[in-house]
Tab-separated table of C-alpha atoms in Angstrom:
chain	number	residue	atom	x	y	z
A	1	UNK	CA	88.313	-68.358	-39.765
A	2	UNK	CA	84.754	-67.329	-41.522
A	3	UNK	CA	85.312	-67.190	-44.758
A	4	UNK	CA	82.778	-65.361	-46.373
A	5	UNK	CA	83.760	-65.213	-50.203
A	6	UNK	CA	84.558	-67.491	-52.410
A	7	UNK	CA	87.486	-65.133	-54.341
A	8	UNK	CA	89.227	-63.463	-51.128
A	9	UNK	CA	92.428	-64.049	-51.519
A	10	UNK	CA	94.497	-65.380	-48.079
A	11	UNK	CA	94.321	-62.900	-45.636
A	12	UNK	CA	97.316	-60.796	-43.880
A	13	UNK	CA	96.244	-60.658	-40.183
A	14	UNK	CA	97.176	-57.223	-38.695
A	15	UNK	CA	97.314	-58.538	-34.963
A	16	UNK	CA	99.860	-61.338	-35.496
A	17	UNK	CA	97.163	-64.113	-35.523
A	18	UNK	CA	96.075	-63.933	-31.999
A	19	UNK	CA	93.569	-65.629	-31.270
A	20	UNK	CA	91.604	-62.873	-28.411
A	21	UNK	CA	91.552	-60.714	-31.298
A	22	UNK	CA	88.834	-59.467	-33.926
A	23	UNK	CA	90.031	-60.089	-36.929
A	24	UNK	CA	88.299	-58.300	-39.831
A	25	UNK	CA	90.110	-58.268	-43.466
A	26	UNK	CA	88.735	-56.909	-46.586
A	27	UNK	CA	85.339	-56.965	-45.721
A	28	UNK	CA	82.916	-55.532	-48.067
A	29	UNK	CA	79.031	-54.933	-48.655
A	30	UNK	CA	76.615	-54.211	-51.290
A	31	UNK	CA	73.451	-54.058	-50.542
A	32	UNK	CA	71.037	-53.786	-53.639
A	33	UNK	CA	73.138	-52.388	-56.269
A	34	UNK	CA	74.526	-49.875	-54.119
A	35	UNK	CA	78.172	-50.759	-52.470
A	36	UNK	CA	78.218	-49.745	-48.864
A	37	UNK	CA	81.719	-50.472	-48.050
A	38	UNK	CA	84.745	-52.196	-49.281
A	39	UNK	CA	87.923	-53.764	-48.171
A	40	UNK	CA	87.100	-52.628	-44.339
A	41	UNK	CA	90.110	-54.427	-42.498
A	42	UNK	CA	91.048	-53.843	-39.033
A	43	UNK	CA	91.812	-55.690	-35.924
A	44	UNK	CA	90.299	-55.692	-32.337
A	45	UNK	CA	92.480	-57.042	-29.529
A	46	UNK	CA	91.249	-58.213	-26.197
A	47	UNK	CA	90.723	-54.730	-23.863
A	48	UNK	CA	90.105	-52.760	-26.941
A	49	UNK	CA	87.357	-50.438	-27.960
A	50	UNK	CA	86.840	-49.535	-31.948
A	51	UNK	CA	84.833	-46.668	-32.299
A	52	UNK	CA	82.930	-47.053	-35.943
A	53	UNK	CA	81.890	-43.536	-37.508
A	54	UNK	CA	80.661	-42.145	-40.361
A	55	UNK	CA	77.756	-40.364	-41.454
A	56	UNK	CA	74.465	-41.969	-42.126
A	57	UNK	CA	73.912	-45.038	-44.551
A	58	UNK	CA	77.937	-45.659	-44.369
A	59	UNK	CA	77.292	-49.313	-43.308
A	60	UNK	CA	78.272	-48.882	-39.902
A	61	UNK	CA	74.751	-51.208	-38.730
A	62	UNK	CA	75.529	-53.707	-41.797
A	63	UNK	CA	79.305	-53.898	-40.688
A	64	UNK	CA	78.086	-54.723	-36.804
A	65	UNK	CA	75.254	-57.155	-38.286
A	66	UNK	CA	77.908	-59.353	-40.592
A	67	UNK	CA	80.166	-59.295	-37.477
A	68	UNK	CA	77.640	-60.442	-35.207
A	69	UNK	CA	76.489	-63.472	-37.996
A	70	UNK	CA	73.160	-61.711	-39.112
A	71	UNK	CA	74.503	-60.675	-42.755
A	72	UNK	CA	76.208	-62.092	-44.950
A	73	UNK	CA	79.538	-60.174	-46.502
A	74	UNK	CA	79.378	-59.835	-49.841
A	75	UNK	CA	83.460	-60.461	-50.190
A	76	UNK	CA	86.390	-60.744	-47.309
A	77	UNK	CA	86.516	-62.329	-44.561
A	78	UNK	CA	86.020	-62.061	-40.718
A	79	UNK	CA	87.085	-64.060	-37.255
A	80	UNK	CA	85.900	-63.350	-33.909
A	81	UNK	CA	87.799	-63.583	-31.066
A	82	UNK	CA	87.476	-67.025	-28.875
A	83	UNK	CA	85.386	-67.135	-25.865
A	84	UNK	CA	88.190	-67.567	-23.484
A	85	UNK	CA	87.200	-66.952	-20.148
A	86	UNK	CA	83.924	-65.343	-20.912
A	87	UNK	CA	80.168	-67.834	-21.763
A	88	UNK	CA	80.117	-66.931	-25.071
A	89	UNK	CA	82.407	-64.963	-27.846
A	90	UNK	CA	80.013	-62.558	-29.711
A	91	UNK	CA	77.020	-60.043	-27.784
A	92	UNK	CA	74.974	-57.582	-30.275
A	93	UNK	CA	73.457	-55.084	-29.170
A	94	UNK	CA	71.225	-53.498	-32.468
A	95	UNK	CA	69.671	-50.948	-33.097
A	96	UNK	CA	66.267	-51.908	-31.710
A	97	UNK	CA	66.032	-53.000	-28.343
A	98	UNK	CA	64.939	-56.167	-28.585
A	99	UNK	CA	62.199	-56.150	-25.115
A	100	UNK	CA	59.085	-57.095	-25.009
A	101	UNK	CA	56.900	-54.115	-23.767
A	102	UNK	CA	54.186	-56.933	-22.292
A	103	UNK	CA	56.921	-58.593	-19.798
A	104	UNK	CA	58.042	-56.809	-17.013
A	105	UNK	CA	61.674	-55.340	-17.376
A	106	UNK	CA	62.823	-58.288	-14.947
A	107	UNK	CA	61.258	-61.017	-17.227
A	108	UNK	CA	62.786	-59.386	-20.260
A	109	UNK	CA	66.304	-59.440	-18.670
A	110	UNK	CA	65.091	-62.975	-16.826
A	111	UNK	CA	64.388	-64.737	-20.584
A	112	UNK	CA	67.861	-63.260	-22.136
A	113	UNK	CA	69.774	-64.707	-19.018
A	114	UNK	CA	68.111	-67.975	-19.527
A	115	UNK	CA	68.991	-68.163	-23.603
A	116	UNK	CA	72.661	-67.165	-22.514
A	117	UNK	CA	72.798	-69.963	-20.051
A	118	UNK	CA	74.344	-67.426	-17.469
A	119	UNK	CA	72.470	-67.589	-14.727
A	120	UNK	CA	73.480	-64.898	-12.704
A	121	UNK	CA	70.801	-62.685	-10.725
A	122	UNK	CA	69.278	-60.143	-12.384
A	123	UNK	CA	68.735	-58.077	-9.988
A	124	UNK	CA	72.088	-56.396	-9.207
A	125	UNK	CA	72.249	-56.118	-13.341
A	126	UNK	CA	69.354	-53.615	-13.224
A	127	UNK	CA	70.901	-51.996	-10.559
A	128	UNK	CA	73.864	-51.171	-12.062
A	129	UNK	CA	72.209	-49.639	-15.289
A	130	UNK	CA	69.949	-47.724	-13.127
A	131	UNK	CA	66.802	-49.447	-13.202
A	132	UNK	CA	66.741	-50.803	-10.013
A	133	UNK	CA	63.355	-49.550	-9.144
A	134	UNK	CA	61.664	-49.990	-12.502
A	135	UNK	CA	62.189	-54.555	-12.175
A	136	UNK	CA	58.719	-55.162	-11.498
A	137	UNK	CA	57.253	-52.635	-13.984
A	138	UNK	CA	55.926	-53.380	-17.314
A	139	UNK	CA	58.693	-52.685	-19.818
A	140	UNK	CA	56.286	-51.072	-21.641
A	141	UNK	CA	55.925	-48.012	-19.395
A	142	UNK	CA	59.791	-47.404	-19.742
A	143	UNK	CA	60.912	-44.473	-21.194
A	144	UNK	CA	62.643	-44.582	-24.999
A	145	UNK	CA	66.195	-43.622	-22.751
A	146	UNK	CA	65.293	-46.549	-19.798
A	147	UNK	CA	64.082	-48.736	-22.781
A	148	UNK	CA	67.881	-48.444	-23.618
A	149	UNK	CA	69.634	-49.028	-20.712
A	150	UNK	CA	67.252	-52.184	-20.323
A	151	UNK	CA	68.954	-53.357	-23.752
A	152	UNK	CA	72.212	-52.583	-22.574
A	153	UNK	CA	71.732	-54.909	-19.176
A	154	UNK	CA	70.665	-57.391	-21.992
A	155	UNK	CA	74.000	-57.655	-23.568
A	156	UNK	CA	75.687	-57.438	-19.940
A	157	UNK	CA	73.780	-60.302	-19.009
A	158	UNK	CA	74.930	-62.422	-21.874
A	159	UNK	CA	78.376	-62.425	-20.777
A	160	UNK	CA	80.232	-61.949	-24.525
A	161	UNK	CA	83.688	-61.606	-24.914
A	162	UNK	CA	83.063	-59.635	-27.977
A	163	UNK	CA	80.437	-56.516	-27.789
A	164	UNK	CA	79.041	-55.281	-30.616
A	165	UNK	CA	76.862	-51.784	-30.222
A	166	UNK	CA	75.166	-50.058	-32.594
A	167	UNK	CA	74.886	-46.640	-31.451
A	168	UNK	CA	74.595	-47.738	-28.160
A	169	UNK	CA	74.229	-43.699	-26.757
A	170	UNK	CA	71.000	-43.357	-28.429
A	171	UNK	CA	68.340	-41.876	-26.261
A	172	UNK	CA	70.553	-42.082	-23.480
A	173	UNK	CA	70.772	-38.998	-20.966
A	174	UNK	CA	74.112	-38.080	-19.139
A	175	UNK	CA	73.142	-40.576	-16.360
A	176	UNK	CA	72.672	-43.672	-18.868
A	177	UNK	CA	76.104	-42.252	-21.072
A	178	UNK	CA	78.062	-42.740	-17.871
A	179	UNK	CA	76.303	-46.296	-17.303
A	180	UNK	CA	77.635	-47.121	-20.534
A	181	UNK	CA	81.017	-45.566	-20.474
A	182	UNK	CA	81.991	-47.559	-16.948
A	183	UNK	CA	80.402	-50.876	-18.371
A	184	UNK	CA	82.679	-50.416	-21.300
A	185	UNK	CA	85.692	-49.748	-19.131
A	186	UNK	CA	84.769	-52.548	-16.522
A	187	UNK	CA	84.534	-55.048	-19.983
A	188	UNK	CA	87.712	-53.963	-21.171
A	189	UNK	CA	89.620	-54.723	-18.077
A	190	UNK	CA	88.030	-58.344	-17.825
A	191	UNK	CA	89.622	-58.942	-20.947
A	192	UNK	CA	86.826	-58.337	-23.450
A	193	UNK	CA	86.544	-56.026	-26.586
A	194	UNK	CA	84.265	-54.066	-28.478
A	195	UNK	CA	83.058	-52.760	-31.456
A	196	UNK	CA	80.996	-49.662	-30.729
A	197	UNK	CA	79.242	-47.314	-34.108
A	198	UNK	CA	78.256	-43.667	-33.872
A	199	UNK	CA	77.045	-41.208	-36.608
A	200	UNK	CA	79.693	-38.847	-34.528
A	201	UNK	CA	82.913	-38.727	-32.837
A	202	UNK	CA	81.840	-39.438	-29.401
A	203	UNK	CA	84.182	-39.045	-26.737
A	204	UNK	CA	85.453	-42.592	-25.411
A	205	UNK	CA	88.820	-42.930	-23.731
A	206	UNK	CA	91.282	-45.233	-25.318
A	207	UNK	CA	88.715	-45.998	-28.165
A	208	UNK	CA	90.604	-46.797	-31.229
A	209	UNK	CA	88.596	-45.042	-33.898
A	210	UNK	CA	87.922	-46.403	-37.954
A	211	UNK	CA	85.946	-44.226	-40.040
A	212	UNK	CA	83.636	-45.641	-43.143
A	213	UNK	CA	83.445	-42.869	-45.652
A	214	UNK	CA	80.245	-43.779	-47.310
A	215	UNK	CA	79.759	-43.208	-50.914
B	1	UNK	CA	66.880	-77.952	-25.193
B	2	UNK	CA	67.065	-75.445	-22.536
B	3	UNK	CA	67.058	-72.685	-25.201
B	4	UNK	CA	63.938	-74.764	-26.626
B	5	UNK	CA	62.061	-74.575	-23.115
B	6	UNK	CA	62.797	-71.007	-22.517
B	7	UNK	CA	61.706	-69.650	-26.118
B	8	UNK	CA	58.327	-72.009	-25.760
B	9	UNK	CA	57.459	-70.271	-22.065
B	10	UNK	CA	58.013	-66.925	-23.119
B	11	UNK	CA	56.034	-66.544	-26.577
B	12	UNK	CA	52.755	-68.673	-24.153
B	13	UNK	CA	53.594	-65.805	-21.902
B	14	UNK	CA	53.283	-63.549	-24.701
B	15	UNK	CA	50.121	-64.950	-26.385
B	16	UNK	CA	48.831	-65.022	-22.832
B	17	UNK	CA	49.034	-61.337	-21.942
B	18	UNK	CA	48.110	-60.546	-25.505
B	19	UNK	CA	45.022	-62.883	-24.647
B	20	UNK	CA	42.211	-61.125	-26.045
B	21	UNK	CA	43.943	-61.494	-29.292
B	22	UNK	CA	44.214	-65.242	-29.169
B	23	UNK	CA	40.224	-65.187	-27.780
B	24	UNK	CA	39.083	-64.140	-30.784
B	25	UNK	CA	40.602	-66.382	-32.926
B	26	UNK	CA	39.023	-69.005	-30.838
B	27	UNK	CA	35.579	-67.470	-31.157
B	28	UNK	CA	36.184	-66.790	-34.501
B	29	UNK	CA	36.261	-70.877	-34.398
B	30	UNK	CA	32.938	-71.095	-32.575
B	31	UNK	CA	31.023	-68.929	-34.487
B	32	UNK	CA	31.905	-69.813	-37.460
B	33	UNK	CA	30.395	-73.202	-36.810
B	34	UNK	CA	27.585	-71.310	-35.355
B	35	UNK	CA	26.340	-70.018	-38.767
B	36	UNK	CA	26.392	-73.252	-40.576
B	37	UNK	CA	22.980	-73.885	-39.540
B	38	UNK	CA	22.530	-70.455	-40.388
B	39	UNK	CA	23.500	-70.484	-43.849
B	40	UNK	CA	22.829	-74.194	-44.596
B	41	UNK	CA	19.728	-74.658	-42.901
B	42	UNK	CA	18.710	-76.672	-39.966
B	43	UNK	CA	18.880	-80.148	-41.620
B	44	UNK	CA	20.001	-82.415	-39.120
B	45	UNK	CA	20.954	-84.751	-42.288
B	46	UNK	CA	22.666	-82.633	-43.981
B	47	UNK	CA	24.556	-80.858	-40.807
B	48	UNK	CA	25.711	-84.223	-39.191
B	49	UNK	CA	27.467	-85.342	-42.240
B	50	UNK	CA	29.381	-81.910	-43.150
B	51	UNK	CA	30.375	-81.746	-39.558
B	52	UNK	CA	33.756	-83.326	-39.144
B	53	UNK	CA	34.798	-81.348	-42.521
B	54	UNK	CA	33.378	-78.478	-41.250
B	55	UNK	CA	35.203	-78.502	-38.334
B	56	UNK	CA	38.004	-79.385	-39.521
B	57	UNK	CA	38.229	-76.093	-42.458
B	58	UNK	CA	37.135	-73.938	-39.883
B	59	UNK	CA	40.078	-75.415	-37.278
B	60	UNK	CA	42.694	-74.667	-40.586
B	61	UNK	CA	41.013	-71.138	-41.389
B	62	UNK	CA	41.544	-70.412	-37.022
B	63	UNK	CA	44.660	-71.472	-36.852
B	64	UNK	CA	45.981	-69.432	-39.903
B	65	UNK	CA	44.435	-66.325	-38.262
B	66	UNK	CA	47.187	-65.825	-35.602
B	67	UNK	CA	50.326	-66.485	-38.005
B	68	UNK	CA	51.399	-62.755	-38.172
B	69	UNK	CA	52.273	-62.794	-34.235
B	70	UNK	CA	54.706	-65.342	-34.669
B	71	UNK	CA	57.872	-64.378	-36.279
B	72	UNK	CA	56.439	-60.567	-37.041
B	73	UNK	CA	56.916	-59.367	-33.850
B	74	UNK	CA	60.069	-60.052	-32.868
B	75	UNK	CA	61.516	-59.250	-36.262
B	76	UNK	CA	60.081	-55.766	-35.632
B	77	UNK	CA	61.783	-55.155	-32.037
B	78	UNK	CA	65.005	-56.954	-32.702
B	79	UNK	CA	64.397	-60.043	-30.652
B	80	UNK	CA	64.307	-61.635	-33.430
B	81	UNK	CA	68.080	-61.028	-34.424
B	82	UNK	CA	69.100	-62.049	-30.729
B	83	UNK	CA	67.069	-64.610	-30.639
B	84	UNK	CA	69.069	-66.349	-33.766
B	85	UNK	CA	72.366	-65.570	-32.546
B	86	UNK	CA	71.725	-67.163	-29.176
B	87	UNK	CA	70.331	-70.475	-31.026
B	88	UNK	CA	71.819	-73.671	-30.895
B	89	UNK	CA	71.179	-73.831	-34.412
B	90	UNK	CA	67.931	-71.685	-36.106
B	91	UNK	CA	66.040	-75.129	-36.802
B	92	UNK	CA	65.233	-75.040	-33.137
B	93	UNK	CA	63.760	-72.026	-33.101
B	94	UNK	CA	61.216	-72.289	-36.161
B	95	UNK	CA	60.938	-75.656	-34.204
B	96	UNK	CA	60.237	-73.953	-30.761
B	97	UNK	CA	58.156	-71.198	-33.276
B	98	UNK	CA	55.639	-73.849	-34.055
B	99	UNK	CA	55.259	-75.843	-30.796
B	100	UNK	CA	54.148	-72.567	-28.941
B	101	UNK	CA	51.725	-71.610	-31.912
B	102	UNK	CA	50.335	-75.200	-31.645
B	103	UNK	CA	49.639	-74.891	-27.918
B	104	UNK	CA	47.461	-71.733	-28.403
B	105	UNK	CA	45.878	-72.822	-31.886
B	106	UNK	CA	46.014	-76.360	-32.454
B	107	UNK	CA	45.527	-77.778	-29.147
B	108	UNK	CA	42.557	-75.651	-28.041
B	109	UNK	CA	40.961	-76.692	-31.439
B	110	UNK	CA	41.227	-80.711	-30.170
B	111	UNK	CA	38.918	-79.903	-27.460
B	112	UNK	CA	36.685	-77.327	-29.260
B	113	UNK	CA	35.922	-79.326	-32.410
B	114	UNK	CA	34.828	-82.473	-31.237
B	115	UNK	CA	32.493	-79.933	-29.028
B	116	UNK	CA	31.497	-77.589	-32.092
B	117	UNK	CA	30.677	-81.120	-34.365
B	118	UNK	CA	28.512	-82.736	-31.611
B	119	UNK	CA	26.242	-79.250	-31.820
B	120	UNK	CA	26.265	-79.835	-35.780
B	121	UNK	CA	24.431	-82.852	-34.982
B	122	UNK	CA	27.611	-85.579	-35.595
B	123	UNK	CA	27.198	-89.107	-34.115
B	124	UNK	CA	28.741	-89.748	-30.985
B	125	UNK	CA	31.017	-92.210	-32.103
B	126	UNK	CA	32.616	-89.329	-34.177
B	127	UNK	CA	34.148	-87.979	-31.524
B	128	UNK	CA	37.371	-89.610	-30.341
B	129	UNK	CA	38.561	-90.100	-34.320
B	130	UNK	CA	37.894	-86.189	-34.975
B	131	UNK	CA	39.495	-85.433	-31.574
B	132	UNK	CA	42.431	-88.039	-32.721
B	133	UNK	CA	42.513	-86.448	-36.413
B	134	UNK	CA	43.201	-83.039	-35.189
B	135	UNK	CA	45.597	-84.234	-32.492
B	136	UNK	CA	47.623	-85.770	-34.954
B	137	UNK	CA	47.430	-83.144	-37.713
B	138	UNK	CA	47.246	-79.700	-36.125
B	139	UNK	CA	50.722	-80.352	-35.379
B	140	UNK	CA	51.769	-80.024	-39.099
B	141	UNK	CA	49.060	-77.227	-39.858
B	142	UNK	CA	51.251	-74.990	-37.120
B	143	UNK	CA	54.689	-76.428	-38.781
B	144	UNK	CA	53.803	-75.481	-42.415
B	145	UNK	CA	52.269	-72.199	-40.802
B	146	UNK	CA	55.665	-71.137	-39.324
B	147	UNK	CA	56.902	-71.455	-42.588
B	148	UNK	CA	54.507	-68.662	-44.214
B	149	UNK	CA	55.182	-66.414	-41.013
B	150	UNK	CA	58.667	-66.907	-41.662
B	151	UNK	CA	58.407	-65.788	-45.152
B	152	UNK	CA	56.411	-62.477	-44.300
B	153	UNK	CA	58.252	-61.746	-40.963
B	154	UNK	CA	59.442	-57.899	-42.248
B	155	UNK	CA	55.919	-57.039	-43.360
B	156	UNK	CA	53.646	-55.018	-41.150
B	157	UNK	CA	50.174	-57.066	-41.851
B	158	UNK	CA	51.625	-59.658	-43.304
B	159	UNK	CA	48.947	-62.583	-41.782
B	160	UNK	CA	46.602	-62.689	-44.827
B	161	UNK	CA	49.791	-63.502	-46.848
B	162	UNK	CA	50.921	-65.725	-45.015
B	163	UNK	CA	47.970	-67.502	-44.703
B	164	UNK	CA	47.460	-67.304	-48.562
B	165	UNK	CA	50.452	-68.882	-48.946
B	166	UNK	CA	50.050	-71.767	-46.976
B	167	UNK	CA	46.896	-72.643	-47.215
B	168	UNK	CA	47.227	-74.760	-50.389
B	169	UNK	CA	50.249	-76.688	-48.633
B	170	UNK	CA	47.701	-77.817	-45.961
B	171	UNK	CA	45.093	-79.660	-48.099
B	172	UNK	CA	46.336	-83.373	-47.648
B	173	UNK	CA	45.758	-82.320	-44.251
B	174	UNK	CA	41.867	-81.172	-44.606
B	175	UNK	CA	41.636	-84.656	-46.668
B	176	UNK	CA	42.730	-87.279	-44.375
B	177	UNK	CA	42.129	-85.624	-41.609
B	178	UNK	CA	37.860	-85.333	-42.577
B	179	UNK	CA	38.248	-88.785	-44.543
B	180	UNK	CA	39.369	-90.314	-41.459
B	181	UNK	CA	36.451	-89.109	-39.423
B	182	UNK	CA	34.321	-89.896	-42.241
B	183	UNK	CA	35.482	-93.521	-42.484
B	184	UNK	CA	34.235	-93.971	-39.046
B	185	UNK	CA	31.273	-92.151	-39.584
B	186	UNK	CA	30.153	-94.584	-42.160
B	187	UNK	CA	31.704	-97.833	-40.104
B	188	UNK	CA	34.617	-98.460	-42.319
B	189	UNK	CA	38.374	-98.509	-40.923
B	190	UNK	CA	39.944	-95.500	-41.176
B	191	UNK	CA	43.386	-96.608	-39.960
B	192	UNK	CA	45.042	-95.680	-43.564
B	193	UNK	CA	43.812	-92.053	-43.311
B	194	UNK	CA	45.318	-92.177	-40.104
B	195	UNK	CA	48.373	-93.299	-41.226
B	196	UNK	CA	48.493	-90.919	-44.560
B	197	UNK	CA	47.550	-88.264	-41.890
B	198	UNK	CA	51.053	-89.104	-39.274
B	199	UNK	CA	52.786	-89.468	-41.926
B	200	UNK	CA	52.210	-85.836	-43.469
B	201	UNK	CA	52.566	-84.447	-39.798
B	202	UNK	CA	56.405	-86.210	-39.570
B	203	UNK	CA	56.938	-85.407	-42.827
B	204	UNK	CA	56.171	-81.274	-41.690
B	205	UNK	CA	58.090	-81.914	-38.803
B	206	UNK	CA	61.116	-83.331	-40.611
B	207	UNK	CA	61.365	-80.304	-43.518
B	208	UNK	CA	59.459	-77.048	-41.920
B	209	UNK	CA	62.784	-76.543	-39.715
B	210	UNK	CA	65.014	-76.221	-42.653
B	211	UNK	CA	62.106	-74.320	-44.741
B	212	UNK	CA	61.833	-72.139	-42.346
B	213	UNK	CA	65.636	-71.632	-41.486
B	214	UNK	CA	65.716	-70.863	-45.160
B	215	UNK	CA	62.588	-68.561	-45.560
B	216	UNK	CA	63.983	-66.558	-42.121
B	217	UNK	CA	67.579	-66.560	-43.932
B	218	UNK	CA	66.086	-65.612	-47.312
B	219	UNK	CA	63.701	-62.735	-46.146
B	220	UNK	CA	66.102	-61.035	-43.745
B	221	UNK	CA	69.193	-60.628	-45.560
C-alpha cells in the first residue's frame, strides 16, 4: 500500500483486497490553490479497462501521473496491482511522446526495450503498430499521428501489467485507433489492466467508465 | 547498472548527432584561449604564468555552456518522466546525467588544455599535473552541473541559469585545481592540492545524486 497522506484514514478496498487489482481510495489533488479532484476512489481488476473523462483541466493527466509515481497526491491513498506474470507492474504512456526525433524510430523503441530489461525484438513491435516500414527512418520525419503510434509500441515494449494512457487516441487516424483498440483487447486477455483518459466518451468495449467533474 | 549503461550510450548518441552543438562549445574553449594574447598582450612572462588558471576558468566557463541539453530536453518530450519511472532508483540517473556530460565536456577539456596552456607559453613540466588536475576535477564540475540543469529542467533557455547558479559552487575547484599546477610550476609539491582537489570531486560524487534527485523532485512536481 502507498500511502500518500499523512491523515487518510484506513481505507475500504472496493475489490476485496486482491492483489491484481488497482486500488485507488480517496485520492485527491490540489495543485496551486486550486483543488483538481477529491476523494477519487475506484478499483481496476486484472482484464479491466477504466475509461477516465471529463472535460479539460479535470485532473484526468494529474490522476494518471500520481498513479504512475510522477506526482505526489495531495491526500488518499493508491496501490498498484503486482507484476504477476508480466516484467514490470506500472507502463505510462503521457501526454508527450517521449522519442527522440534524432534516433531512428528503431533506436527509440531499441533504448526503451533496453531500460525495461525486455528484450524482445523490436521489429515485429513496429509491425504491429504499423510502422513497419518507417524502423530505419529518423523519428523525426514521422508524422504527429506515426509519432504516436511509435509511443504506443513504447509502452508495449515495456511489458506492464498496469497501462496507464493519457489520451492515448490523440492524433491517431482510424488505422492507428484500431492499433490501439486490439492492443488494448490483446492486454486485457493476458491478464493486464488499464487506465485509459479522454476529454470524451470514446467508444471502448467493456471499458468501465469514471467521470471527474472538474470544478 | 544495465539501466546506467543504456542511459550513458544514448544521451553520447544524442550529443553526437547534435554534434555541431557540442563543437562549438569546444571551440568556444580554444578561442577563448586564443584571445588572451590578444587582450593581455604577447608577454611570454606574463602568459606562461596565467596559463594553467586560464585554462582551467575557461575549461569551467565550456563546460557550463552545454548544461541546458542535459535534463531540458527530455523534460520537454516526456522522456524524462519515463526515464524516472524505469530507474532503479533516480540517483542513478542524475548519476548516469553527469557521466555522459563529462565524456563530451570534461574529458575533451583533459586533452585540449594541456594543448591550449603549452601555446600560452607554460613550461613543459606543466603538463601532466594540469592534465591530472582536470582529470580529477572535471568530474565534480559535471556533478555539481547536473545539479543546476536539474533545477532549471522546465525552463526553455534555462543554461545561463543554470550556469549562474553553479558557478559559485565550483570555485574550490578553480583553486586547487590552478594551485596544484601552480605548485609544480614553481617546484613545490603539490600533492595537498591534489588531495583537497579528490576530495571535493568524491565529495560531488557522494551528494550531487541526492541534490539532484531532490532538485528533479522539487522542480517537477
Amino acid at each position: 500500500m502507498v500511502d500518500t497522506s499523512k491523515t487518510s484514514a484506513h481505507m475500504t478496498d472496493p475489490a476485496g483486497a486482491s492483489s491484481d487489482a488497482l486500488v485507488v481510495s480517496d485520492l485527491s489533488c490540489v495543485r496551486g490553490e486550486r483543488e483538481l479532484f477529491s476523494g477519487v476512489s475506484f478499483a481496476v481488476p486484472s482484464g479491466c479497462i477504466l475509461l477516465v473523462t471529463g472535460p479539460n483541466g479535470s485532473g484526468k493527466s494529474s490522476l494518471l501521473r500520481i498513479l504512475a509515481g510522477l506526482l505526489d497526491a495531495t491526500a488518499g491513498s493508491y496501490r498498484p496491482p503486482e507484476r504477476g506474470t508480466f516484467t514490470r507492474p506500472v507502463g505510462y504512456l503521457g501526454h508527450a511522446n517521449s522519442i527522440k526525433i534524432r534516433l531512428t524510430v528503431r533506436e527509440n523503441l531499441r533504448f526503451w526495450a533496453r531500460l525495461a530489461r525486455a528484450e524482445p525484438a523490436v521489429e515485429p513491435i513496429l509491425q504491429r503498430v504499423g510502422l513497419g516500414r518507417f524502423m530505419d527512418l529518423p523519428a523525426g520525419w514521422l508524422s504527429a499521428g506515426q509519432l504516436r503510434r511509435l509511443a504506443l509500441s513504447q509502452l508495449m515494449i515495456a511489458d506492464s501489467r498496469l497501462w496507464l494512457l493519457d489520451e492515448p487516441a490523440a492524433n491517431l487516424d482510424s488505422g492507428g485507433e484500431s492499433v490501439l483498440q486490439k492492443e488494448l483487447a490483446r492486454h486485457r486477455s493476458a491478464g493486464g489492466c488499464a487506465v485509459v483518459t479522454s476529454p470524451t466518451d470514446i467508444e471502448m468495449t467493456d471499458a468501465r467508465r469514471f467521470e471527474l467533474a472538474g470544478q | 547498472m544495465t539501466f546506467f549503461r543504456a542511459v550513458v550510450e544514448r544521451d553520447l548518441k544524442l550529443y553526437m548527432r547534435g554534434v555541431v552543438d557540442l563543437i562549438g562549445v569546444w571551440m568556444f574553449f580554444g578561442i577563448a584561449i586564443a584571445m588572451l594574447p590578444l587582450s593581455i598582450g604577447p608577454d611570454p612572462d606574463i602568459l606562461s604564468r596565467i596559463a594553467p588558471g586560464a585554462a582551467w576558468a575557461i575549461a569551467l566557463l565550456a563546460s557550463m555552456l552545454s548544461l541546458e541539453r542535459v535534463f531540458a530536453p527530455d523534460q520537454l518530450d516526456g522522456s524524462l518522466d519515463l526515464l524516472l519511472l524505469h530507474a532503479p532508483s533516480p540517483h542513478v540517473l542524475v548519476l548516469a546525467k553527469s557521466f555522459a556530460h563529462w565524456l563530451v565536456t570534461g574529458l575533451p577539456f583533459v586533452v585540449l588544455a594541456p594543448v591550449a596552456a603549452i601555446a600560452l607559453g607554460m613550461e613543459v613540466r606543466g603538463v601532466l599535473p594540469l592534465a591530472g588536475a582536470l582529470l580529477i576535477g572535471t568530474p565534480a564540475l559535471s556533478l555539481i552541473g547536473t545539479l543546476g540543469a536539474a533545477l532549471t529542467a522546465p525552463l526553455r533557455r534555462g543554461g545561463i541559469l543554470a550556469a549562474l547558479i553553479v558557478l559559485p559552487q565550483t570555485i574550490p575547484v578553480l583553486i586547487f585545481g590552478t594551485a596544484a599546477v601552480s605548485e609544480t610550476l614553481m617546484g613545490r609539491d603539490p600533492g595537498a592540492h591534489f588531495s583537497v582537489l579528490g576530495a571535493f570531486t568524491l565529495a560531488a560524487l557522494a551528494l550531487a545524486p541526492y541534490a539532484g534527485n531532490a532538485a528533479l523532485r522539487a522542480v517537477r512536481s
